[in-house]
């Protein structure tokens, strides 16, 4: 009747009825600082978007770096060749390094964008509150994220560049057409590159990366935010609308900066390139890389893999922006107007 078990059961039931467990969850999420929420939202959005387009990213790197056997192949033929020699998992070679890199990269990218944007609005009133702020904040956040995570991007490129025949018939005595991979994993890449070239080796190709990411990140955020301002208020939280705005932002931003991405990739894998490739790929700087590629490989090489990039950038940036906005709602991050009012108050 009045047993302790009965009292405990009554208490637990009362707790469920009044929603105390739900309130505990709410209070935990709400207790997190805004910048921590932005880090979580950005990291989750980046990982989800990157995994979605991993197969296309692998093929793009193989075409950009003129890997032996892939120079004259298109998208479909390249996909078939990777599948034949490496199986389905071949499409995700280097994706581990990519996800390891993209989580801190996207987290820093989105979080620092919000922080830089807020700082500019508070301290640089002459810039106004329009697209110029989004452009500058996006560029600054892109550069910050690149500098913090570049060695992982280098490791991913070196791993993705390698093509090994992992589907050969073991024990048949047949020799593989492809050499043994130079690196066994992310840690192996970072350790050996650091041993051979130190910190400078880990940041080989960072010049064209920064030269490309500063305008690209700025344009991406600028275009996304500008398009959203032209969308009716009642449709701004629509997933389809966010996907569409993100896709267009990524598409336009990438078009203007793609040649710098090609130079970056060739600089990253320069030590792995074989003598069958025309021209020396050990460029000293971005300008030398651009002129050397045009002279020795033709101007079309500056846009090698661009069609794949168009295919992958639409879902990548679209999913990234849409997932970030959804995560902001789930984590209950206050709207920017409210944050600005609180900071000014």
CSV table of C-alpha atoms in Angstrom, one decimal:
chain,number,residue,atom,x,y,z
A,1,UNK,CA,0.0,0.0,0.0
A,2,UNK,CA,2.4,2.6,1.3
A,3,UNK,CA,5.5,0.6,0.4
A,4,UNK,CA,8.8,2.3,-0.6
A,5,UNK,CA,8.5,0.6,-4.0
A,6,UNK,CA,5.1,2.2,-4.5
A,7,UNK,CA,6.4,5.6,-3.5
A,8,UNK,CA,9.4,5.3,-5.8
A,9,UNK,CA,7.1,4.2,-8.7
A,10,UNK,CA,4.8,7.1,-8.0
A,11,UNK,CA,7.7,9.6,-8.0
A,12,UNK,CA,9.1,8.2,-11.2
A,13,UNK,CA,5.7,8.3,-12.9
A,14,UNK,CA,5.3,11.9,-11.7
A,15,UNK,CA,8.6,12.8,-13.1
A,16,UNK,CA,7.6,11.4,-16.5
A,17,UNK,CA,4.3,13.2,-16.4
A,18,UNK,CA,5.7,16.6,-15.6
A,19,UNK,CA,8.6,16.2,-18.1
A,20,UNK,CA,11.5,16.5,-15.7
A,21,UNK,CA,13.7,14.2,-17.9
A,22,UNK,CA,12.9,16.3,-20.9
A,23,UNK,CA,13.7,19.5,-19.0
A,24,UNK,CA,17.1,18.0,-18.0
A,25,UNK,CA,17.9,17.4,-21.6
A,26,UNK,CA,16.8,20.9,-22.5
A,27,UNK,CA,18.9,22.5,-19.7
A,28,UNK,CA,22.0,20.6,-20.8
A,29,UNK,CA,21.7,21.8,-24.4
A,30,UNK,CA,20.9,25.3,-23.4
A,31,UNK,CA,23.8,25.4,-21.0
A,32,UNK,CA,26.3,25.0,-23.8
A,33,UNK,CA,28.0,28.2,-25.0
A,34,UNK,CA,26.9,29.3,-28.4
A,35,UNK,CA,30.3,28.9,-29.9
A,36,UNK,CA,30.3,25.2,-28.8
A,37,UNK,CA,26.9,24.7,-30.4
A,38,UNK,CA,28.2,26.2,-33.6
A,39,UNK,CA,31.3,23.9,-33.5
A,40,UNK,CA,29.0,20.8,-33.1
A,41,UNK,CA,26.6,22.0,-35.8
A,42,UNK,CA,29.4,22.7,-38.3
A,43,UNK,CA,31.3,19.5,-37.6
A,44,UNK,CA,28.3,17.3,-38.1
A,45,UNK,CA,27.2,19.1,-41.3
A,46,UNK,CA,30.7,18.8,-42.7
A,47,UNK,CA,31.1,15.1,-42.0
A,48,UNK,CA,27.6,14.3,-43.4
A,49,UNK,CA,28.2,16.3,-46.6
A,50,UNK,CA,31.8,14.9,-47.2
A,51,UNK,CA,30.7,11.3,-46.9
A,52,UNK,CA,27.9,11.9,-49.4
A,53,UNK,CA,30.2,12.8,-52.2
A,54,UNK,CA,33.3,10.7,-51.3
A,55,UNK,CA,33.3,8.6,-54.5
A,56,UNK,CA,33.3,11.7,-56.7
A,57,UNK,CA,36.0,13.3,-54.7
A,58,UNK,CA,38.3,10.3,-55.2
A,59,UNK,CA,37.8,10.3,-59.0
A,60,UNK,CA,38.3,14.1,-59.1
A,61,UNK,CA,41.7,13.8,-57.4
A,62,UNK,CA,42.8,11.0,-59.8
A,63,UNK,CA,41.9,13.2,-62.8
A,64,UNK,CA,43.5,16.4,-61.3
A,65,UNK,CA,46.8,14.7,-60.6
A,66,UNK,CA,46.9,12.8,-64.0
A,67,UNK,CA,47.3,9.5,-62.3
A,68,UNK,CA,48.7,6.8,-64.6
A,69,UNK,CA,45.9,5.1,-66.5
A,70,UNK,CA,43.3,7.9,-65.8
A,71,UNK,CA,44.6,10.8,-67.9
A,72,UNK,CA,42.2,10.1,-70.8
A,73,UNK,CA,39.3,8.7,-69.0
A,74,UNK,CA,36.0,10.4,-68.2
A,75,UNK,CA,33.8,10.1,-65.1
A,76,UNK,CA,32.0,6.9,-66.0
A,77,UNK,CA,35.1,5.0,-67.2
A,78,UNK,CA,37.1,6.2,-64.1
A,79,UNK,CA,34.3,4.9,-61.8
A,80,UNK,CA,34.3,1.6,-63.5
A,81,UNK,CA,38.1,1.3,-63.4
A,82,UNK,CA,38.3,2.0,-59.6
A,83,UNK,CA,35.5,-0.5,-59.0
A,84,UNK,CA,37.2,-3.2,-61.1
A,85,UNK,CA,40.6,-2.9,-59.4
A,86,UNK,CA,39.7,-1.8,-55.8
A,87,UNK,CA,36.0,-2.7,-55.3
A,88,UNK,CA,33.4,-0.5,-53.7
A,89,UNK,CA,35.8,0.5,-50.8
A,90,UNK,CA,38.1,2.0,-53.4
A,91,UNK,CA,35.7,4.9,-53.8
A,92,UNK,CA,36.3,5.7,-50.1
A,93,UNK,CA,40.1,5.5,-50.1
A,94,UNK,CA,41.3,8.6,-48.3
A,95,UNK,CA,37.8,9.3,-47.0
A,96,UNK,CA,38.9,8.5,-43.4
A,97,UNK,CA,41.4,11.2,-43.6
A,98,UNK,CA,38.8,13.4,-45.3
A,99,UNK,CA,36.2,13.0,-42.5
A,100,UNK,CA,38.9,13.3,-39.8
A,101,UNK,CA,39.9,16.6,-41.4
A,102,UNK,CA,36.4,17.8,-42.3
A,103,UNK,CA,34.9,17.6,-38.8
A,104,UNK,CA,37.4,20.1,-37.3
A,105,UNK,CA,37.6,22.0,-40.6
A,106,UNK,CA,33.8,22.5,-41.0
A,107,UNK,CA,33.4,23.1,-37.2
A,108,UNK,CA,36.0,25.9,-37.3
A,109,UNK,CA,34.7,27.2,-40.6
A,110,UNK,CA,31.1,27.7,-39.5
A,111,UNK,CA,31.9,28.8,-35.9
A,112,UNK,CA,34.6,31.3,-36.9
A,113,UNK,CA,32.4,32.7,-39.6
A,114,UNK,CA,29.7,33.4,-37.0
A,115,UNK,CA,32.3,34.9,-34.6
A,116,UNK,CA,34.1,37.0,-37.3
A,117,UNK,CA,30.7,38.2,-38.6
A,118,UNK,CA,29.5,39.2,-35.1
A,119,UNK,CA,32.8,41.0,-34.4
A,120,UNK,CA,32.7,43.0,-37.7
A,121,UNK,CA,29.1,44.0,-37.0
A,122,UNK,CA,30.1,45.3,-33.6
A,123,UNK,CA,33.4,46.9,-34.4
A,124,UNK,CA,33.4,47.8,-38.1
A,125,UNK,CA,30.1,49.6,-38.6
A,126,UNK,CA,31.5,51.3,-41.7
A,127,UNK,CA,31.1,47.9,-43.5
A,128,UNK,CA,27.4,48.0,-42.9
A,129,UNK,CA,25.4,44.8,-42.2
A,130,UNK,CA,25.1,43.5,-45.8
A,131,UNK,CA,26.9,41.1,-48.1
A,132,UNK,CA,30.4,42.7,-47.6
A,133,UNK,CA,30.4,41.4,-44.0
A,134,UNK,CA,29.5,37.9,-45.2
A,135,UNK,CA,32.2,38.0,-47.9
A,136,UNK,CA,35.0,39.1,-45.5
A,137,UNK,CA,33.8,36.9,-42.6
A,138,UNK,CA,33.6,33.9,-44.9
A,139,UNK,CA,37.1,34.5,-46.3
A,140,UNK,CA,38.6,34.9,-42.9
A,141,UNK,CA,36.9,31.8,-41.5
A,142,UNK,CA,38.0,29.8,-44.5
A,143,UNK,CA,41.6,30.8,-44.1
A,144,UNK,CA,41.5,30.0,-40.3
A,145,UNK,CA,40.1,26.5,-40.9
A,146,UNK,CA,42.6,25.7,-43.6
A,147,UNK,CA,45.6,26.6,-41.5
A,148,UNK,CA,44.4,24.5,-38.6
A,149,UNK,CA,43.6,21.3,-40.7
A,150,UNK,CA,45.8,21.4,-43.8
A,151,UNK,CA,48.1,18.5,-42.9
A,152,UNK,CA,45.1,16.2,-42.9
A,153,UNK,CA,44.1,17.4,-46.3
A,154,UNK,CA,47.6,16.7,-47.5
A,155,UNK,CA,47.3,13.1,-46.1
A,156,UNK,CA,44.0,12.6,-47.8
A,157,UNK,CA,45.3,13.7,-51.2
A,158,UNK,CA,48.3,11.4,-51.0
A,159,UNK,CA,46.2,8.4,-50.0
A,160,UNK,CA,43.5,9.1,-52.7
A,161,UNK,CA,46.3,9.5,-55.4
A,162,UNK,CA,47.4,5.9,-54.8
A,163,UNK,CA,45.8,3.2,-57.0
A,164,UNK,CA,46.4,-0.4,-56.0
A,165,UNK,CA,44.8,-3.6,-57.3
A,166,UNK,CA,43.1,-4.9,-54.2
A,167,UNK,CA,40.9,-7.3,-56.2
A,168,UNK,CA,43.7,-9.3,-57.9
A,169,UNK,CA,43.4,-13.1,-57.5
A,170,UNK,CA,45.7,-14.0,-54.6
A,171,UNK,CA,47.7,-17.1,-55.1
A,172,UNK,CA,47.2,-17.1,-58.8
A,173,UNK,CA,50.7,-15.9,-59.5
A,174,UNK,CA,49.4,-12.9,-61.5
A,175,UNK,CA,51.4,-9.7,-60.9
A,176,UNK,CA,49.4,-6.5,-60.2
A,177,UNK,CA,49.5,-3.8,-62.8
A,178,UNK,CA,49.8,-1.2,-60.1
A,179,UNK,CA,52.7,-0.7,-57.7
A,180,UNK,CA,52.5,-1.3,-53.9
A,181,UNK,CA,50.9,1.8,-52.2
A,182,UNK,CA,53.5,4.1,-50.8
A,183,UNK,CA,51.5,4.9,-47.6
A,184,UNK,CA,49.4,2.6,-45.4
A,185,UNK,CA,47.2,5.2,-43.6
A,186,UNK,CA,46.9,8.8,-42.3
A,187,UNK,CA,49.4,8.4,-39.5
A,188,UNK,CA,51.9,6.8,-41.9
A,189,UNK,CA,51.6,9.8,-44.3
A,190,UNK,CA,51.9,12.4,-41.6
A,191,UNK,CA,54.9,10.7,-39.9
A,192,UNK,CA,56.9,10.1,-43.1
A,193,UNK,CA,56.1,13.6,-44.6
A,194,UNK,CA,57.2,15.2,-41.3
A,195,UNK,CA,60.4,13.1,-41.2
A,196,UNK,CA,61.3,14.0,-44.8
A,197,UNK,CA,60.3,17.7,-44.8
A,198,UNK,CA,59.3,18.8,-41.4
A,199,UNK,CA,56.5,21.3,-40.8
A,200,UNK,CA,57.2,22.8,-44.3
A,201,UNK,CA,56.5,19.4,-45.8
A,202,UNK,CA,53.2,19.1,-44.0
A,203,UNK,CA,52.1,22.4,-45.4
A,204,UNK,CA,53.3,21.8,-49.0
A,205,UNK,CA,50.7,23.4,-51.3
A,206,UNK,CA,49.1,25.6,-48.6
A,207,UNK,CA,49.8,28.7,-50.7
A,208,UNK,CA,47.4,27.8,-53.6
A,209,UNK,CA,45.0,26.4,-51.0
A,210,UNK,CA,44.7,29.7,-49.2
A,211,UNK,CA,44.7,31.6,-52.5
A,212,UNK,CA,41.7,29.5,-53.5
A,213,UNK,CA,39.8,29.2,-50.2
A,214,UNK,CA,39.8,32.9,-49.3
A,215,UNK,CA,37.8,34.0,-52.4
A,216,UNK,CA,35.8,30.7,-52.5
A,217,UNK,CA,34.7,30.7,-48.8
A,218,UNK,CA,33.9,34.4,-49.0
A,219,UNK,CA,31.8,34.0,-52.2
A,220,UNK,CA,30.1,30.9,-50.9
A,221,UNK,CA,28.8,32.6,-47.7
A,222,UNK,CA,28.1,35.8,-49.5
A,223,UNK,CA,26.0,34.2,-52.3
A,224,UNK,CA,24.2,31.9,-49.8
A,225,UNK,CA,23.2,34.7,-47.5
A,226,UNK,CA,22.4,37.1,-50.3
A,227,UNK,CA,20.1,34.5,-52.0
A,228,UNK,CA,18.4,33.8,-48.7
A,229,UNK,CA,17.5,37.4,-48.2
A,230,UNK,CA,15.6,37.3,-51.4
A,231,UNK,CA,13.5,34.3,-50.3
A,232,UNK,CA,10.1,35.0,-48.6
A,233,UNK,CA,10.3,34.8,-44.9
A,234,UNK,CA,7.8,31.9,-44.7
A,235,UNK,CA,10.1,29.7,-47.0
A,236,UNK,CA,13.5,30.4,-45.4
A,237,UNK,CA,13.3,27.4,-43.1
A,238,UNK,CA,12.4,25.0,-45.9
A,239,UNK,CA,15.0,22.3,-46.4
A,240,UNK,CA,14.5,22.3,-50.1
A,241,UNK,CA,15.1,26.1,-50.2
A,242,UNK,CA,18.3,25.8,-48.1
A,243,UNK,CA,19.5,23.0,-50.4
A,244,UNK,CA,18.9,25.1,-53.5
A,245,UNK,CA,20.6,28.2,-52.1
A,246,UNK,CA,23.6,26.2,-50.9
A,247,UNK,CA,23.9,24.4,-54.3
A,248,UNK,CA,23.9,27.7,-56.2
A,249,UNK,CA,26.4,29.2,-53.8
A,250,UNK,CA,28.8,26.3,-54.1
A,251,UNK,CA,28.5,26.1,-57.9
A,252,UNK,CA,29.3,29.7,-58.5
A,253,UNK,CA,32.1,30.0,-55.9
A,254,UNK,CA,33.9,26.9,-57.1
A,255,UNK,CA,33.9,27.9,-60.8
A,256,UNK,CA,36.0,31.0,-60.2
A,257,UNK,CA,38.6,29.2,-58.0
A,258,UNK,CA,39.0,25.7,-59.5
A,259,UNK,CA,42.3,26.2,-61.3
A,260,UNK,CA,44.0,27.0,-57.9
A,261,UNK,CA,42.6,23.7,-56.6
A,262,UNK,CA,44.3,21.8,-59.4
A,263,UNK,CA,47.7,23.5,-58.6
A,264,UNK,CA,47.2,22.6,-55.0
A,265,UNK,CA,46.6,18.9,-55.7
A,266,UNK,CA,49.6,18.6,-58.0
A,267,UNK,CA,51.8,20.2,-55.4
A,268,UNK,CA,50.5,17.9,-52.7
A,269,UNK,CA,51.3,14.7,-54.7
A,270,UNK,CA,54.4,16.0,-56.5
A,271,UNK,CA,56.7,13.5,-54.7
A,272,UNK,CA,54.5,10.6,-55.9
A,273,UNK,CA,54.3,11.6,-59.5
A,274,UNK,CA,56.0,9.3,-62.0
A,275,UNK,CA,58.1,10.4,-65.0
A,276,UNK,CA,55.3,9.7,-67.4
A,277,UNK,CA,53.7,13.0,-66.6
A,278,UNK,CA,54.8,15.9,-68.7
A,279,UNK,CA,56.6,18.7,-66.9
A,280,UNK,CA,58.0,18.9,-63.3
A,281,UNK,CA,55.2,19.0,-60.8
A,282,UNK,CA,57.4,20.3,-57.9
A,283,UNK,CA,56.2,23.9,-58.2
A,284,UNK,CA,57.8,26.5,-55.9
A,285,UNK,CA,54.6,28.7,-55.7
A,286,UNK,CA,51.1,29.1,-57.1
A,287,UNK,CA,52.0,31.3,-60.0
A,288,UNK,CA,54.7,28.9,-61.2
A,289,UNK,CA,52.3,26.1,-60.9
A,290,UNK,CA,49.6,27.8,-63.0
A,291,UNK,CA,52.1,28.8,-65.8
A,292,UNK,CA,53.8,25.4,-65.8
A,293,UNK,CA,50.6,23.5,-66.1
A,294,UNK,CA,49.4,25.7,-69.0
A,295,UNK,CA,52.8,25.4,-70.8
A,296,UNK,CA,53.4,21.6,-70.3
A,297,UNK,CA,49.9,20.1,-69.8
A,298,UNK,CA,47.6,22.6,-71.6
A,299,UNK,CA,45.2,25.1,-70.2
A,300,UNK,CA,42.4,22.5,-70.1
A,301,UNK,CA,44.3,20.7,-67.3
A,302,UNK,CA,43.5,23.7,-65.1
A,303,UNK,CA,39.9,22.5,-65.3
A,304,UNK,CA,40.5,18.7,-65.2
A,305,UNK,CA,37.8,17.1,-63.1
A,306,UNK,CA,35.6,20.3,-63.1
A,307,UNK,CA,32.6,18.5,-64.4
A,308,UNK,CA,32.9,16.0,-61.5
A,309,UNK,CA,33.3,19.0,-59.2
A,310,UNK,CA,30.0,20.4,-60.5
A,311,UNK,CA,28.3,17.1,-59.8
A,312,UNK,CA,29.8,16.8,-56.3
A,313,UNK,CA,29.7,20.5,-55.2
A,314,UNK,CA,25.9,20.7,-55.6
A,315,UNK,CA,25.1,18.0,-53.0
A,316,UNK,CA,28.2,18.8,-50.9
A,317,UNK,CA,27.6,22.5,-50.3
A,318,UNK,CA,23.8,22.1,-50.4
A,319,UNK,CA,23.8,19.3,-47.8
A,320,UNK,CA,26.4,21.2,-45.7
A,321,UNK,CA,24.4,24.4,-45.5
A,322,UNK,CA,21.1,22.6,-45.0
A,323,UNK,CA,22.5,20.3,-42.3
A,324,UNK,CA,24.1,23.3,-40.5
A,325,UNK,CA,20.9,25.2,-40.4
A,326,UNK,CA,19.0,22.1,-39.2
A,327,UNK,CA,21.6,21.5,-36.5
A,328,UNK,CA,21.3,25.1,-35.4
A,329,UNK,CA,17.6,24.6,-34.9
A,330,UNK,CA,18.1,21.3,-33.0
A,331,UNK,CA,20.7,22.8,-30.8
A,332,UNK,CA,18.5,25.9,-30.2
A,333,UNK,CA,21.1,28.4,-31.3
A,334,UNK,CA,19.5,31.8,-31.0
A,335,UNK,CA,18.9,33.8,-34.3
A,336,UNK,CA,21.6,36.2,-35.2
A,337,UNK,CA,19.5,39.2,-34.5
A,338,UNK,CA,18.9,38.1,-31.0
A,339,UNK,CA,22.6,37.4,-30.5
A,340,UNK,CA,23.5,40.8,-31.7
A,341,UNK,CA,21.0,42.4,-29.4
A,342,UNK,CA,22.4,40.5,-26.4
A,343,UNK,CA,26.0,41.4,-27.2
A,344,UNK,CA,25.2,45.1,-27.7
A,345,UNK,CA,23.2,45.1,-24.5
